[in-house]
Short mmCIF file of C-alpha atoms in Angstrom, two decimals:
data_model
loop_
_atom_site.label_atom_id
_atom_site.label_comp_id
_atom_site.label_asym_id
_atom_site.label_seq_id
_atom_site.Cartn_x
_atom_site.Cartn_y
_atom_site.Cartn_z
CA MET G 25 -74.85 19.94 -94.60
CA HIS G 26 -71.33 21.07 -96.13
CA THR G 27 -72.38 24.30 -98.27
CA VAL G 28 -71.02 25.89 -100.51
CA VAL G 29 -70.60 29.59 -101.57
CA VAL G 30 -70.08 31.03 -105.33
CA GLY G 31 -68.60 34.07 -105.85
CA THR G 32 -66.76 35.69 -108.36
CA SER G 33 -63.70 33.40 -109.75
CA GLY G 34 -65.10 29.70 -110.37
CA VAL G 35 -65.45 27.06 -108.79
CA SER G 36 -63.50 24.06 -107.76
CA ALA G 37 -64.15 20.51 -108.21
CA SER G 38 -65.21 19.18 -105.08
CA ASP G 39 -68.11 22.21 -105.17
CA VAL G 40 -68.96 19.94 -108.01
CA LEU G 41 -69.01 16.49 -106.84
CA ALA G 42 -70.98 17.73 -103.14
CA VAL G 43 -73.70 19.88 -105.09
CA ALA G 44 -74.47 17.13 -107.75
CA ARG G 45 -73.79 14.13 -105.50
CA GLY G 46 -72.99 14.70 -102.11
CA GLY G 47 -76.41 17.51 -102.15
CA ALA G 48 -74.75 20.73 -100.84
CA ARG G 49 -76.46 23.15 -99.78
CA ILE G 50 -75.15 26.75 -101.96
CA GLU G 51 -75.17 30.65 -100.99
CA LEU G 52 -73.96 33.53 -103.41
CA SER G 53 -70.71 35.73 -102.21
CA ALA G 54 -71.72 39.25 -101.07
CA GLU G 55 -68.84 40.13 -104.34
CA ALA G 56 -71.20 37.70 -106.72
CA VAL G 57 -74.02 39.45 -105.99
CA ALA G 58 -72.32 42.88 -106.19
CA ALA G 59 -70.72 41.87 -110.00
CA LEU G 60 -73.88 40.81 -110.92
CA ALA G 61 -75.54 43.88 -109.73
CA ALA G 62 -72.75 46.11 -111.58
CA ALA G 63 -73.34 43.77 -115.15
CA ARG G 64 -77.12 44.09 -115.20
CA GLU G 65 -76.66 47.85 -115.64
CA ILE G 66 -74.70 47.93 -118.40
CA VAL G 67 -77.24 45.49 -119.92
CA ASP G 68 -80.06 47.95 -119.32
CA ALA G 69 -77.78 50.73 -120.22
CA LEU G 70 -77.60 48.90 -123.07
CA ALA G 71 -80.92 48.06 -123.45
CA ALA G 72 -82.33 51.50 -123.31
CA LYS G 73 -80.49 52.81 -126.86
CA PRO G 74 -81.27 52.10 -129.71
CA ASP G 75 -78.37 50.67 -131.21
CA PRO G 76 -78.79 46.91 -131.94
CA VAL G 77 -76.90 44.59 -129.41
CA TYR G 78 -76.72 41.05 -129.51
CA GLY G 79 -78.46 39.13 -126.94
CA VAL G 80 -79.64 42.52 -125.43
CA SER G 81 -82.37 44.00 -128.49
CA THR G 82 -81.94 41.10 -131.15
CA GLY G 83 -82.74 37.42 -132.12
CA PHE G 84 -80.53 34.65 -131.55
CA GLY G 85 -78.31 32.88 -133.65
CA ALA G 86 -79.60 32.97 -137.77
CA LEU G 87 -82.38 35.24 -136.43
CA ALA G 88 -79.47 38.14 -134.84
CA THR G 89 -80.44 40.38 -138.08
CA ARG G 90 -84.32 41.31 -136.59
CA HIS G 91 -84.03 44.03 -133.84
CA ILE G 92 -86.14 43.76 -131.74
CA SER G 93 -88.50 46.32 -129.46
CA GLN G 94 -88.09 47.37 -126.31
CA GLU G 95 -92.42 46.05 -125.61
CA LEU G 96 -91.44 42.15 -127.49
CA ARG G 97 -88.02 41.74 -125.19
CA ALA G 98 -89.64 40.06 -122.43
CA GLN G 99 -91.61 37.54 -124.86
CA LEU G 100 -88.38 37.03 -126.82
CA GLN G 101 -86.21 35.64 -123.84
CA ARG G 102 -89.40 33.33 -122.44
CA ASN G 103 -90.15 32.62 -126.58
CA ILE G 104 -85.86 31.23 -127.01
CA VAL G 105 -86.02 29.28 -123.50
CA ARG G 106 -89.47 27.76 -124.29
CA SER G 107 -88.38 26.61 -127.79
CA HIS G 108 -85.16 25.52 -127.32
CA ALA G 109 -86.41 23.30 -124.16
CA ALA G 110 -86.81 20.47 -126.62
CA GLY G 111 -84.81 17.97 -125.62
CA MET G 112 -85.39 14.28 -126.36
CA GLY G 113 -85.47 10.79 -124.97
CA PRO G 114 -84.31 8.90 -121.59
CA ARG G 115 -84.42 11.12 -118.42
CA VAL G 116 -80.40 12.51 -117.87
CA GLU G 117 -79.27 11.27 -114.49
CA ARG G 118 -80.16 13.65 -111.18
CA GLU G 119 -76.08 14.23 -110.39
CA VAL G 120 -75.41 15.70 -113.91
CA VAL G 121 -78.28 18.15 -114.44
CA ARG G 122 -77.93 19.59 -110.16
CA ALA G 123 -74.12 19.38 -112.01
CA LEU G 124 -75.26 21.45 -114.83
CA MET G 125 -78.01 23.86 -113.27
CA PHE G 126 -74.89 24.32 -110.92
CA LEU G 127 -71.82 24.94 -113.17
CA ARG G 128 -74.13 27.53 -114.53
CA LEU G 129 -75.17 29.54 -111.58
CA LYS G 130 -71.43 29.69 -111.45
CA THR G 131 -70.91 31.15 -114.52
CA VAL G 132 -73.37 33.67 -113.23
CA CYS G 133 -71.72 34.57 -110.16
CA SER G 134 -69.06 35.80 -113.07
CA GLY G 135 -70.64 39.08 -113.20
CA HIS G 136 -70.33 38.44 -117.00
CA THR G 137 -74.01 37.17 -118.00
CA GLY G 138 -76.25 39.81 -116.89
CA VAL G 139 -78.12 38.69 -115.04
CA ARG G 140 -79.80 40.13 -112.19
CA PRO G 141 -78.88 38.92 -108.89
CA GLU G 142 -82.71 37.36 -107.93
CA VAL G 143 -82.15 35.31 -111.19
CA ALA G 144 -79.24 33.89 -109.74
CA GLN G 145 -80.71 33.30 -105.92
CA THR G 146 -83.72 31.58 -107.41
CA MET G 147 -81.28 28.95 -109.62
CA ALA G 148 -79.44 28.51 -105.69
CA ASP G 149 -83.11 28.02 -104.11
CA VAL G 150 -83.80 25.50 -106.73
CA LEU G 151 -80.60 23.37 -106.44
CA ASN G 152 -81.26 23.83 -102.11
CA ALA G 153 -84.96 22.95 -102.73
CA GLY G 154 -83.72 19.36 -104.49
CA ILE G 155 -86.09 20.65 -107.28
CA THR G 156 -84.75 18.81 -110.04
CA PRO G 157 -86.15 20.13 -113.94
CA VAL G 158 -85.91 17.20 -116.58
CA VAL G 159 -83.64 16.86 -118.58
CA HIS G 160 -83.64 14.21 -122.26
CA GLU G 161 -79.98 12.84 -123.01
CA TYR G 162 -80.53 14.69 -126.44
CA GLY G 163 -80.76 18.38 -127.53
CA SER G 164 -76.76 19.17 -127.68
CA LEU G 165 -74.70 19.57 -130.42
CA GLY G 166 -71.75 20.89 -128.01
CA CYS G 167 -72.11 24.46 -129.40
CA SER G 168 -73.53 27.94 -128.70
CA GLY G 169 -73.44 25.53 -124.96
CA ASP G 170 -75.90 22.55 -123.80
CA LEU G 171 -78.68 24.13 -125.50
CA ALA G 172 -81.81 22.12 -125.02
CA PRO G 173 -80.32 20.78 -121.65
CA LEU G 174 -79.93 23.99 -120.37
CA SER G 175 -83.49 25.36 -121.41
CA HIS G 176 -84.99 22.35 -119.19
CA CYS G 177 -83.53 23.89 -116.48
CA ALA G 178 -84.70 27.94 -117.16
CA LEU G 179 -88.08 26.47 -118.37
CA THR G 180 -87.81 25.41 -113.91
CA LEU G 181 -86.33 28.50 -113.59
CA MET G 182 -89.84 30.20 -115.03
CA GLY G 183 -92.28 27.54 -113.11
CA GLU G 184 -92.56 25.99 -116.66
CA GLY G 185 -92.18 22.24 -117.86
CA ASP G 186 -91.50 18.71 -114.89
CA ALA G 187 -88.94 18.64 -112.81
CA GLU G 188 -88.33 16.00 -110.55
CA GLY G 189 -88.80 16.88 -106.66
CA PRO G 190 -87.01 15.85 -102.88
CA ASP G 191 -88.77 12.83 -102.55
CA GLY G 192 -88.17 11.86 -106.64
CA VAL G 193 -91.44 12.37 -108.00
CA VAL G 194 -92.39 13.94 -110.70
CA ARG G 195 -94.74 17.13 -111.19
CA PRO G 196 -95.22 20.68 -112.84
CA ALA G 197 -92.85 22.96 -111.44
CA GLY G 198 -94.38 25.17 -111.10
CA GLU G 199 -96.16 23.57 -107.98
CA LEU G 200 -93.14 22.16 -106.44
CA LEU G 201 -91.57 25.80 -107.47
CA ALA G 202 -94.67 27.10 -105.35
CA GLU G 203 -94.49 24.31 -102.93
CA HIS G 204 -91.20 25.79 -101.74
CA GLY G 205 -91.53 29.03 -102.03
CA ILE G 206 -89.40 29.91 -104.62
CA GLN G 207 -91.50 32.75 -107.11
CA PRO G 208 -90.98 32.40 -110.63
CA VAL G 209 -88.35 33.95 -112.72
CA GLU G 210 -89.46 36.82 -114.74
CA LEU G 211 -86.59 37.03 -117.48
CA ARG G 212 -85.32 40.12 -118.89
CA GLU G 213 -83.17 41.45 -122.12
CA LYS G 214 -80.66 39.26 -122.16
CA GLU G 215 -81.52 37.06 -119.29
CA GLY G 216 -82.73 33.59 -121.40
CA LEU G 217 -80.04 33.76 -123.96
CA ALA G 218 -76.94 33.53 -120.95
CA LEU G 219 -79.03 30.62 -118.63
CA LEU G 220 -78.21 28.88 -121.89
CA ASN G 221 -75.31 29.46 -123.60
CA GLY G 222 -72.33 26.90 -122.04
CA THR G 223 -70.64 24.02 -122.06
CA ASP G 224 -71.65 23.19 -118.20
CA GLY G 225 -73.29 19.20 -119.01
CA MET G 226 -70.21 18.26 -120.52
CA LEU G 227 -67.75 20.45 -118.07
CA GLY G 228 -70.04 18.43 -114.83
CA MET G 229 -69.83 15.17 -116.15
CA LEU G 230 -65.82 15.18 -116.97
CA ILE G 231 -65.33 16.44 -113.61
CA MET G 232 -67.94 13.46 -112.43
CA ALA G 233 -66.24 10.99 -114.13
CA LEU G 234 -62.46 12.02 -113.08
CA ALA G 235 -63.10 11.71 -109.66
CA ASP G 236 -64.90 7.88 -110.43
CA LEU G 237 -61.90 7.32 -112.98
CA ASP G 238 -59.41 7.88 -109.96
CA THR G 239 -60.37 6.00 -107.96
CA LEU G 240 -60.51 3.06 -110.93
CA TYR G 241 -57.27 3.70 -112.11
CA LYS G 242 -56.06 2.49 -108.24
CA SER G 243 -58.52 0.25 -108.77
CA ALA G 244 -56.24 -1.26 -111.89
CA ASP G 245 -53.96 -1.57 -110.27
CA ILE G 246 -54.79 -3.56 -107.73
CA THR G 247 -56.27 -6.41 -109.73
CA ALA G 248 -53.30 -6.46 -112.57
CA ALA G 249 -50.72 -6.96 -109.01
CA LEU G 250 -53.58 -9.80 -107.94
CA SER G 251 -53.35 -11.00 -111.71
CA LEU G 252 -49.58 -10.92 -111.43
CA GLU G 253 -49.33 -12.60 -108.54
CA ALA G 254 -52.15 -15.52 -109.19
CA LEU G 255 -50.03 -16.73 -112.38
CA LEU G 256 -47.15 -16.55 -110.52
CA GLY G 257 -45.55 -13.34 -112.29
CA THR G 258 -42.73 -11.77 -111.67
CA ASP G 259 -42.62 -7.96 -109.78
CA LYS G 260 -39.04 -7.26 -110.65
CA VAL G 261 -40.66 -5.03 -113.76
CA LEU G 262 -42.46 -2.66 -111.32
CA ALA G 263 -39.33 -1.65 -109.73
CA PRO G 264 -39.07 2.75 -109.39
CA GLU G 265 -35.08 1.98 -110.88
CA LEU G 266 -37.05 1.25 -114.01
CA HIS G 267 -39.48 3.46 -114.50
CA ALA G 268 -37.12 6.14 -113.84
CA ILE G 269 -35.99 5.96 -117.14
CA ARG G 270 -38.87 5.96 -118.88
CA PRO G 271 -40.01 9.29 -116.41
CA HIS G 272 -44.31 9.40 -117.13
CA PRO G 273 -45.37 9.82 -113.84
CA GLY G 274 -48.58 8.15 -114.55
CA GLN G 275 -46.89 4.70 -115.03
CA GLY G 276 -43.41 5.23 -112.03
CA ALA G 277 -47.63 6.40 -110.00
CA SER G 278 -48.91 3.00 -111.51
CA ALA G 279 -46.03 0.00 -111.05
CA ALA G 280 -45.48 2.10 -107.16
CA ASN G 281 -49.11 0.58 -106.77
CA MET G 282 -48.34 -2.24 -107.66
CA LEU G 283 -45.37 -3.19 -105.34
CA ALA G 284 -47.29 -1.75 -102.40
CA VAL G 285 -49.85 -4.51 -103.06
CA LEU G 286 -47.49 -6.81 -104.41
CA LYS G 287 -45.19 -6.76 -100.70
CA GLY G 288 -44.49 -9.72 -98.93
CA SER G 289 -45.94 -12.03 -101.52
CA GLN G 290 -44.67 -15.36 -101.59
CA LEU G 291 -46.95 -16.44 -105.26
CA THR G 292 -44.44 -13.66 -107.59
CA GLY G 293 -41.19 -14.92 -108.65
CA HIS G 294 -42.09 -17.98 -109.36
CA HIS G 295 -41.36 -17.62 -113.73
CA GLN G 296 -38.48 -19.67 -113.22
CA ASP G 297 -40.06 -22.87 -112.11
CA ASP G 298 -41.28 -26.39 -113.52
CA ALA G 299 -42.29 -23.45 -116.18
CA PRO G 300 -39.64 -20.87 -117.32
CA ARG G 301 -40.46 -17.70 -118.23
CA VAL G 302 -38.15 -15.30 -119.24
CA GLN G 303 -40.50 -13.04 -119.20
CA ASP G 304 -44.59 -12.03 -118.45
CA ALA G 305 -46.86 -11.72 -121.42
CA TYR G 306 -47.42 -7.78 -122.15
CA SER G 307 -50.85 -7.52 -119.88
CA VAL G 308 -48.80 -8.06 -116.83
CA ARG G 309 -45.49 -6.93 -117.54
CA CYS G 310 -47.47 -3.65 -119.55
CA ALA G 311 -49.87 -2.80 -116.90
CA PRO G 312 -47.08 -0.43 -115.14
CA GLN G 313 -47.33 1.47 -119.17
CA VAL G 314 -51.11 1.02 -119.91
CA ALA G 315 -52.14 1.99 -116.85
CA GLY G 316 -50.06 4.93 -116.25
CA ALA G 317 -51.08 6.49 -119.77
CA GLY G 318 -54.62 6.49 -118.61
CA ARG G 319 -53.74 8.01 -115.56
CA ASP G 320 -51.52 10.82 -117.67
CA THR G 321 -54.28 11.08 -120.30
CA MET G 322 -56.59 12.46 -117.13
CA ALA G 323 -53.87 14.73 -115.47
CA HIS G 324 -54.46 16.71 -118.54
CA ALA G 325 -57.96 16.67 -118.68
CA ARG G 326 -57.74 17.47 -114.79
CA LEU G 327 -56.26 20.56 -116.15
CA VAL G 328 -59.02 21.45 -118.91
CA ALA G 329 -61.89 21.01 -116.36
CA GLU G 330 -60.02 23.60 -114.07
CA ARG G 331 -59.71 26.18 -116.21
CA GLU G 332 -63.49 25.77 -117.44
CA LEU G 333 -64.25 25.81 -114.07
CA ALA G 334 -62.28 29.17 -114.10
CA ALA G 335 -63.76 30.22 -117.30
CA ALA G 336 -67.31 32.78 -118.08
CA VAL G 337 -68.51 31.12 -120.81
CA ASP G 338 -71.74 33.08 -122.26
CA ASN G 339 -72.43 34.79 -125.16
CA PRO G 340 -72.28 37.97 -125.59
CA VAL G 341 -70.03 38.76 -122.47
CA VAL G 342 -70.38 41.94 -120.42
CA LEU G 343 -66.07 42.48 -120.30
CA PRO G 344 -65.46 44.91 -117.16
CA ASP G 345 -64.59 48.68 -120.01
CA GLY G 346 -68.66 47.83 -120.58
CA ARG G 347 -68.75 46.69 -123.75
CA VAL G 348 -70.44 43.85 -124.16
CA GLU G 349 -68.90 41.45 -126.96
CA SER G 350 -70.03 38.50 -128.92
CA ASN G 351 -67.02 35.79 -129.27
CA GLY G 352 -67.00 31.82 -129.86
CA ASN G 353 -66.37 30.56 -126.06
CA PHE G 354 -69.35 28.42 -126.37
CA HIS G 355 -67.64 26.72 -128.01
CA GLY G 356 -67.17 22.53 -126.67
CA ALA G 357 -63.86 21.88 -128.11
CA PRO G 358 -62.00 22.48 -125.35
CA VAL G 359 -63.92 19.62 -123.13
CA ALA G 360 -65.15 17.35 -125.78
CA TYR G 361 -61.36 16.03 -126.36
CA VAL G 362 -60.37 15.68 -123.19
CA LEU G 363 -63.79 13.30 -122.84
CA ASP G 364 -62.51 11.45 -125.86
CA PHE G 365 -59.43 11.14 -124.78
CA LEU G 366 -60.98 9.55 -121.58
CA ALA G 367 -63.20 6.62 -123.75
CA VAL G 368 -59.75 5.90 -125.26
CA ALA G 369 -57.09 5.69 -122.43
CA ALA G 370 -60.55 3.58 -120.78
CA ALA G 371 -61.29 1.25 -123.18
CA ASP G 372 -57.32 0.35 -123.15
CA LEU G 373 -57.28 -0.17 -119.45
CA GLY G 374 -59.89 -2.58 -119.93
CA SER G 375 -59.11 -4.45 -122.98
CA ILE G 376 -55.68 -5.61 -120.65
CA ALA G 377 -58.17 -6.16 -117.96
CA GLU G 378 -59.74 -8.54 -120.08
CA ARG G 379 -56.79 -10.20 -121.47
CA ARG G 380 -55.17 -10.96 -117.88
CA THR G 381 -58.70 -12.52 -117.07
CA ASP G 382 -58.47 -14.66 -119.90
CA ARG G 383 -54.66 -15.66 -118.90
CA LEU G 384 -56.34 -17.08 -115.47
CA LEU G 385 -58.74 -19.07 -117.41
CA ASP G 386 -56.57 -20.74 -119.34
CA LYS G 387 -55.41 -23.16 -118.79
CA ASN G 388 -52.39 -23.49 -120.81
CA ARG G 389 -51.33 -19.85 -120.01
CA SER G 390 -51.89 -19.75 -116.16
CA HIS G 391 -48.97 -22.09 -115.35
CA GLY G 392 -50.67 -24.18 -113.05
CA LEU G 393 -54.02 -23.21 -112.39
CA PRO G 394 -57.61 -25.38 -113.75
CA PRO G 395 -59.50 -24.90 -116.75
CA PHE G 396 -61.66 -21.36 -116.56
CA LEU G 397 -61.38 -21.55 -112.06
CA ALA G 398 -63.34 -24.80 -112.07
CA ASP G 399 -63.68 -27.26 -108.93
CA ASP G 400 -64.42 -29.60 -111.09
CA ALA G 401 -63.43 -29.17 -114.76
CA GLY G 402 -65.91 -30.28 -117.66
CA VAL G 403 -68.86 -30.81 -115.26
CA ASP G 404 -68.48 -27.70 -113.84
CA SER G 405 -67.62 -24.71 -116.16
CA GLY G 406 -65.87 -21.83 -113.67
CA LEU G 407 -65.98 -18.79 -114.57
CA MET G 408 -65.82 -19.20 -118.34
CA ILE G 409 -68.82 -16.92 -118.80
CA ALA G 410 -67.97 -14.05 -116.59
CA GLN G 411 -65.01 -13.65 -119.18
CA TYR G 412 -67.60 -13.71 -122.48
CA THR G 413 -69.57 -10.85 -120.14
CA GLN G 414 -66.20 -9.38 -119.67
CA ALA G 415 -64.96 -9.23 -123.51
CA ALA G 416 -69.32 -8.43 -124.46
CA LEU G 417 -67.60 -4.71 -122.31
CA VAL G 418 -64.27 -4.71 -123.19
CA SER G 419 -65.76 -5.26 -127.19
CA GLU G 420 -68.18 -2.23 -126.04
CA MET G 421 -66.00 0.22 -124.74
CA LYS G 422 -63.82 -0.69 -127.81
CA ARG G 423 -66.96 1.46 -129.47
CA LEU G 424 -67.17 4.21 -126.90
CA ALA G 425 -64.03 5.29 -127.58
CA VAL G 426 -64.26 6.43 -131.52
CA PRO G 427 -64.82 9.75 -130.77
CA ALA G 428 -67.73 11.50 -130.38
CA SER G 429 -65.42 15.18 -131.38
CA ALA G 430 -64.12 14.62 -134.53
CA ASP G 431 -68.15 14.95 -136.13
CA SER G 432 -69.01 18.02 -136.65
CA ILE G 433 -73.22 18.49 -137.56
CA PRO G 434 -74.54 21.56 -138.85
CA SER G 435 -77.30 23.95 -137.51
CA SER G 436 -79.29 27.41 -137.20
CA ALA G 437 -79.19 27.48 -141.07
CA MET G 438 -75.47 27.35 -140.99
CA GLN G 439 -74.76 30.15 -138.62
CA GLU G 440 -73.75 26.93 -136.19
CA ASP G 441 -72.13 25.38 -139.12
CA HIS G 442 -69.80 23.62 -136.97
CA VAL G 443 -69.97 22.19 -133.57
CA SER G 444 -68.01 19.78 -130.86
CA MET G 445 -70.52 17.21 -130.38
CA GLY G 446 -69.35 17.66 -126.48
CA TRP G 447 -72.02 16.56 -124.52
CA SER G 448 -72.21 12.83 -126.62
CA ALA G 449 -68.36 12.63 -125.19
CA ALA G 450 -69.69 12.62 -122.40
CA ARG G 451 -72.61 10.88 -122.26
CA LYS G 452 -70.39 7.82 -124.00
CA LEU G 453 -68.16 8.53 -121.90
CA ARG G 454 -70.27 7.49 -118.66
CA THR G 455 -70.90 4.55 -120.16
CA ALA G 456 -67.93 3.78 -121.13
CA VAL G 457 -66.65 4.71 -117.25
CA ASP G 458 -69.66 2.36 -115.99
CA ASN G 459 -68.96 -0.33 -117.81
CA LEU G 460 -64.58 0.00 -117.11
CA THR G 461 -65.92 -1.14 -113.78
CA ARG G 462 -67.65 -3.89 -114.14
CA ILE G 463 -64.68 -5.24 -116.28
CA ILE G 464 -61.95 -4.69 -112.81
CA ALA G 465 -64.54 -6.54 -110.55
CA ILE G 466 -65.11 -9.82 -112.78
CA GLU G 467 -60.26 -9.70 -113.06
CA LEU G 468 -61.14 -8.95 -109.08
CA TYR G 469 -63.55 -11.64 -109.10
CA ALA G 470 -61.24 -13.75 -111.32
CA ALA G 471 -57.68 -12.82 -109.57
CA THR G 472 -59.00 -13.94 -106.12
CA ARG G 473 -60.24 -17.23 -107.13
CA ALA G 474 -57.54 -18.38 -108.58
CA ILE G 475 -54.99 -16.75 -105.67
CA GLU G 476 -57.22 -19.17 -103.11
CA LEU G 477 -56.83 -21.91 -105.47
CA ARG G 478 -52.39 -21.64 -104.99
CA GLU G 479 -52.16 -24.28 -102.11
CA GLY G 480 -49.33 -23.56 -100.25
CA LEU G 481 -47.68 -20.46 -101.13
CA SER G 482 -49.12 -17.10 -98.79
CA PRO G 483 -50.40 -14.09 -100.69
CA ALA G 484 -49.17 -10.93 -99.88
CA PRO G 485 -50.41 -9.21 -96.62
CA ALA G 486 -52.57 -6.55 -98.70
CA SER G 487 -53.86 -9.11 -101.24
CA GLN G 488 -55.36 -10.99 -98.51
CA ALA G 489 -57.66 -8.01 -96.98
CA VAL G 490 -59.05 -7.88 -100.59
CA ILE G 491 -59.61 -11.40 -100.57
CA GLU G 492 -61.67 -10.88 -97.24
CA ALA G 493 -62.48 -8.45 -97.47
CA VAL G 494 -64.18 -9.12 -101.21
CA ARG G 495 -65.43 -12.26 -99.21
CA ALA G 496 -67.60 -9.96 -96.23
CA ALA G 497 -69.20 -8.17 -99.14
CA GLY G 498 -70.90 -11.85 -100.46
CA VAL G 499 -68.24 -12.48 -103.35
CA GLN G 500 -67.63 -16.07 -103.19
CA GLY G 501 -65.28 -18.26 -103.11
CA PRO G 502 -63.98 -21.39 -105.46
CA GLY G 503 -66.57 -23.86 -105.49
CA PRO G 504 -68.88 -25.70 -107.65
CA ASP G 505 -70.05 -23.71 -110.08
CA ARG G 506 -73.60 -21.86 -108.74
CA PHE G 507 -75.95 -18.63 -109.93
CA LEU G 508 -72.83 -16.49 -110.75
CA ALA G 509 -74.87 -13.13 -111.78
CA PRO G 510 -75.47 -12.21 -108.03
CA ASP G 511 -71.85 -12.73 -106.92
CA LEU G 512 -70.22 -10.62 -109.72
CA ALA G 513 -72.91 -7.93 -109.01
CA ALA G 514 -71.36 -8.15 -105.82
CA ALA G 515 -68.40 -7.64 -106.90
CA ASP G 516 -68.80 -4.91 -109.10
CA ALA G 517 -70.73 -2.84 -106.18
CA PHE G 518 -66.57 -3.72 -104.23
CA VAL G 519 -64.77 -1.97 -107.02
CA ARG G 520 -67.38 0.77 -107.50
CA GLY G 521 -68.30 2.16 -103.55
CA GLY G 522 -64.07 2.20 -104.32
CA HIS G 523 -64.00 -0.69 -100.66
CA LEU G 524 -61.68 -3.23 -103.20
CA VAL G 525 -58.55 0.02 -102.29
CA THR G 526 -60.20 1.34 -98.66
CA ALA G 527 -59.42 -3.03 -98.62
CA VAL G 528 -55.21 -2.74 -99.78
CA GLU G 529 -54.92 0.90 -98.15
CA THR G 530 -55.40 -0.54 -94.74
CA VAL G 531 -52.17 -2.03 -95.31
CA THR G 532 -49.90 -0.51 -97.93
CA GLY G 533 -51.57 2.72 -96.62
CA PRO G 534 -52.70 5.45 -98.98
CA LEU G 535 -52.40 4.68 -102.80
CA ARG G 536 -50.59 6.90 -105.46
#
């Protein structure tokens, strides 16, 4: 099994995906263990002094003015975990919880939190055992970190609350730890606070969304090319020299992908035939500009994610010179913004895909295709309601594009009076990514059927490879009306699993 070694300088996005989705094992580097021990010495020294230090010998948030005596500090750390584990609503997905825990471990291992090495090792042990704390949908405002979600994870480390075992069954966390020979942690000064104070949930969801969107943007380039082909459009608008004079990198990449898919097609370039068109519609002609803008948004989001992956997010933090200083680095604004930006871009990509689908189904705009791509229009309704489904998904995407980060709601007796709502931005982005997959699948379904209805002209080799692969995957071609939901589900699985991109790349080589 793949092993990820956690050091002091952060982790990579591929490490997060390996742990969250691939079940990779985790090891702590010798460097990380040494840094953990050194930072703990600083915290222990401060804890022995009479002077109050936030997070070490005081209460938290609006209660930070109370100095806590030594005999109550262990109870203080337990209490912050128990009281903050106040999430409600549906359970969060296993991959999100694993990313959340792993990213908190990454920060702990930086040597800036003051957590003991044995606590960090327990975090790794829990992940390696396949134990997943039960984390709920609601409980994070994206400031002071993803507090309730991280608290539910910390509760598991203490052997309290509920968790899911490697068999998928939810049981008391203490039982699961005991079965795997893991000793529950007894938290000491600062440790409870350090386990809760991070942007780890929203960051983990950002990294996974970026991985999914990378495939979806390539998939959208492919379906846009298929729709252009089915509509007998021109590929001249994809010429590299046209995109070089507006040098947005994403636009150029998207146009190059579409051009690669269309190479060798007999269907393109017929826009001057029986019903001459000077130009194709915007949804066809401007596909690279819209998809390209989304790609460039993703590039910015990756930059933010990379910076956050290298960060040590906690409050207070242990500095190399021995100071323990309060800060505001837990504020989720940088991550929240890009999560919202991606939701906006995804909504627009879904919107333009739906417009192409609608054009394929409208006999007045499809340049010779039958109404709704039906076998016997009137007797058959064809893909009429598939487009309704796609339109409903697009409408929800637009609602999901409303930025969560534009909101703030004060908490903790106005001590935490401006928050990022980054967790909420991440949760709605996950829904948006799911919806975008379905939207692209419906365009794929319509475009492949439309191409097959163009008799006498051969599609591009890459397009033909897609048609053959998607039919082999159980998505049926043209014919009389039938139960459509299974076809759409199979198309969704085809796109979601990356098979659409793979089918094209067997002909074109790697897409950009």
